[in-house]
Coordinates of C-alpha atoms in Angstrom, one line a residue:
M1 CA -19.4 -14.1 -23.7
M2 CA -15.6 -12.0 -25.4
R3 CA -15.1 -8.5 -23.8
K4 CA -13.8 -5.5 -24.9
P5 CA -11.2 -3.7 -22.4
I6 CA -12.7 -1.2 -20.4
K7 CA -11.3 3.2 -21.3
T8 CA -13.9 5.4 -20.8
E9 CA -15.9 5.9 -17.1
A10 CA -18.6 4.7 -19.1
D11 CA -17.3 1.6 -20.1
Y12 CA -16.7 1.5 -16.3
K13 CA -20.0 2.1 -15.2
A14 CA -21.4 -0.6 -18.1
A15 CA -18.6 -3.4 -16.3
L16 CA -19.8 -2.8 -12.7
A17 CA -24.1 -2.5 -13.7
R18 CA -23.3 -5.4 -16.1
A19 CA -21.3 -7.5 -12.5
D20 CA -24.5 -6.5 -10.0
A21 CA -26.5 -7.5 -11.6
I22 CA -24.7 -11.6 -12.4
F23 CA -23.3 -11.4 -9.0
D24 CA -24.2 -14.8 -7.5
A25 CA -23.0 -16.3 -10.4
K26 CA -22.0 -20.2 -10.5
S27 CA -18.3 -20.7 -11.0
G28 CA -18.2 -22.8 -14.1
T29 CA -20.9 -21.7 -15.2
S30 CA -21.1 -18.6 -18.4
E31 CA -22.1 -16.3 -16.3
G32 CA -19.3 -17.0 -14.2
E33 CA -17.3 -16.7 -16.4
E34 CA -18.7 -13.7 -17.5
L35 CA -18.0 -12.9 -13.9
E36 CA -14.8 -13.3 -12.9
S37 CA -13.5 -11.9 -16.4
L38 CA -15.9 -8.4 -15.9
V39 CA -14.0 -8.5 -12.1
T40 CA -10.4 -8.1 -13.9
L41 CA -11.1 -5.8 -16.3
I42 CA -12.9 -3.1 -13.4
E43 CA -9.9 -4.4 -11.7
H44 CA -7.7 -3.3 -14.3
Y45 CA -9.4 -0.3 -15.2
E46 CA -8.9 1.2 -11.5
D47 CA -5.9 0.3 -10.6
T48 CA -4.4 2.9 -13.3
A49 CA -8.0 5.3 -13.2
Y50 CA -7.8 5.6 -10.1
P51 CA -4.5 4.2 -7.9
I52 CA -3.9 4.8 -3.8
D53 CA -0.2 6.7 -3.6
L54 CA 1.8 4.0 -0.6
P55 CA 1.5 6.6 2.4
D56 CA 5.8 7.2 3.4
P57 CA 7.2 5.3 5.7
I58 CA 7.1 7.1 8.7
T59 CA 3.2 7.8 8.5
A60 CA 3.0 3.9 7.7
I61 CA 4.8 2.6 10.5
K62 CA 2.6 5.7 12.7
F63 CA -0.4 4.2 11.6
R64 CA 0.6 0.7 12.4
M65 CA 1.8 2.5 16.4
A66 CA -2.3 3.1 16.3
Q67 CA -3.7 0.0 14.4
Q68 CA -1.4 -2.3 17.9
G69 CA -1.9 0.1 19.9
L70 CA 1.9 0.7 20.3
K71 CA 4.1 3.7 21.6
Q72 CA 7.3 5.0 20.4
K73 CA 8.6 2.4 23.4
D74 CA 7.8 0.0 21.7
L75 CA 9.5 0.4 18.4
V76 CA 12.6 0.2 20.4
P77 CA 13.4 -3.5 19.6
Y78 CA 12.9 -2.4 16.3
I79 CA 14.9 0.8 15.5
G80 CA 16.8 1.5 18.5
N81 CA 16.5 3.4 21.6
E82 CA 14.1 5.8 22.3
S83 CA 16.0 8.0 21.5
K84 CA 16.4 6.6 17.3
V85 CA 12.7 6.1 17.8
S86 CA 12.2 9.5 18.3
D87 CA 14.5 11.1 15.5
V88 CA 13.5 8.8 14.0
L89 CA 9.7 9.1 13.6
S90 CA 10.8 12.9 14.0
G91 CA 12.5 12.9 9.9
K92 CA 15.7 13.3 11.4
C93 CA 16.9 10.1 11.7
P94 CA 16.1 7.5 8.5
L95 CA 15.1 4.7 8.5
S96 CA 18.3 1.4 8.6
V97 CA 18.4 -1.8 6.5
A98 CA 18.0 -3.5 9.8
M99 CA 15.2 -1.4 10.6
I100 CA 13.6 -1.5 7.8
H101 CA 13.6 -5.4 8.0
K102 CA 12.9 -5.7 11.9
L103 CA 9.5 -3.6 10.9
I104 CA 8.9 -5.4 8.1
N105 CA 8.8 -8.5 9.8
G106 CA 8.1 -7.5 13.8
L107 CA 4.7 -5.6 12.8
G108 CA 3.8 -7.0 9.1
I109 CA 4.5 -3.7 7.5
P110 CA 4.4 -4.0 3.7
A111 CA 8.3 -3.5 2.1
E112 CA 6.8 -1.8 -0.4
V113 CA 6.3 0.7 1.6
L114 CA 9.4 1.7 4.2
L115 CA 11.5 0.9 1.1
Q116 CA 10.1 3.7 -1.1
Q117 CA 11.8 7.8 -0.9
P118 CA 9.8 9.3 2.3
D119 CA 7.8 12.4 1.1
A120 CA 10.2 15.0 2.8
G121 CA 10.6 17.4 0.6
A122 CA 12.3 20.5 2.6
S123 CA 13.8 17.6 5.2
R124 CA 16.4 15.5 2.4
K125 CA 18.2 16.3 -1.0
P126 CA 17.1 14.4 -3.4
S127 CA 20.8 12.9 -3.1
E128 CA 20.5 11.6 0.2
K129 CA 19.8 8.0 1.0
V130 CA 15.9 6.7 2.0
Y131 CA 17.7 4.0 4.5
Q132 CA 21.5 3.2 5.6
K133 CA 23.3 0.5 6.2

């Protein structure tokens, strides 16, 4: 069955209902192929209609710390001495390229999160860089 793009909330709800109805379809069958198409269309609609913003870099670091039960001193290998870690986590000091690289590799924080502009409005001028060399 050829599906048209999902453009409205009503289309979206209908697509979800149909996907639910054929959820157990076997791969390679016509219903299986329909389900695969529906999932692609549903994902595209959700990405467009309900975008999820990435967390700012500092929030992501703090979240990873909480996930792994880390304390500030545990970030020393990635960021520098404890004073530098404190400055970075408080927003007083930007992440450097070296820090970002170590956080990506060491803690698995995605590059797209760490390389984005932090949500620091008042504490950083628009012309200032997010990271330094």
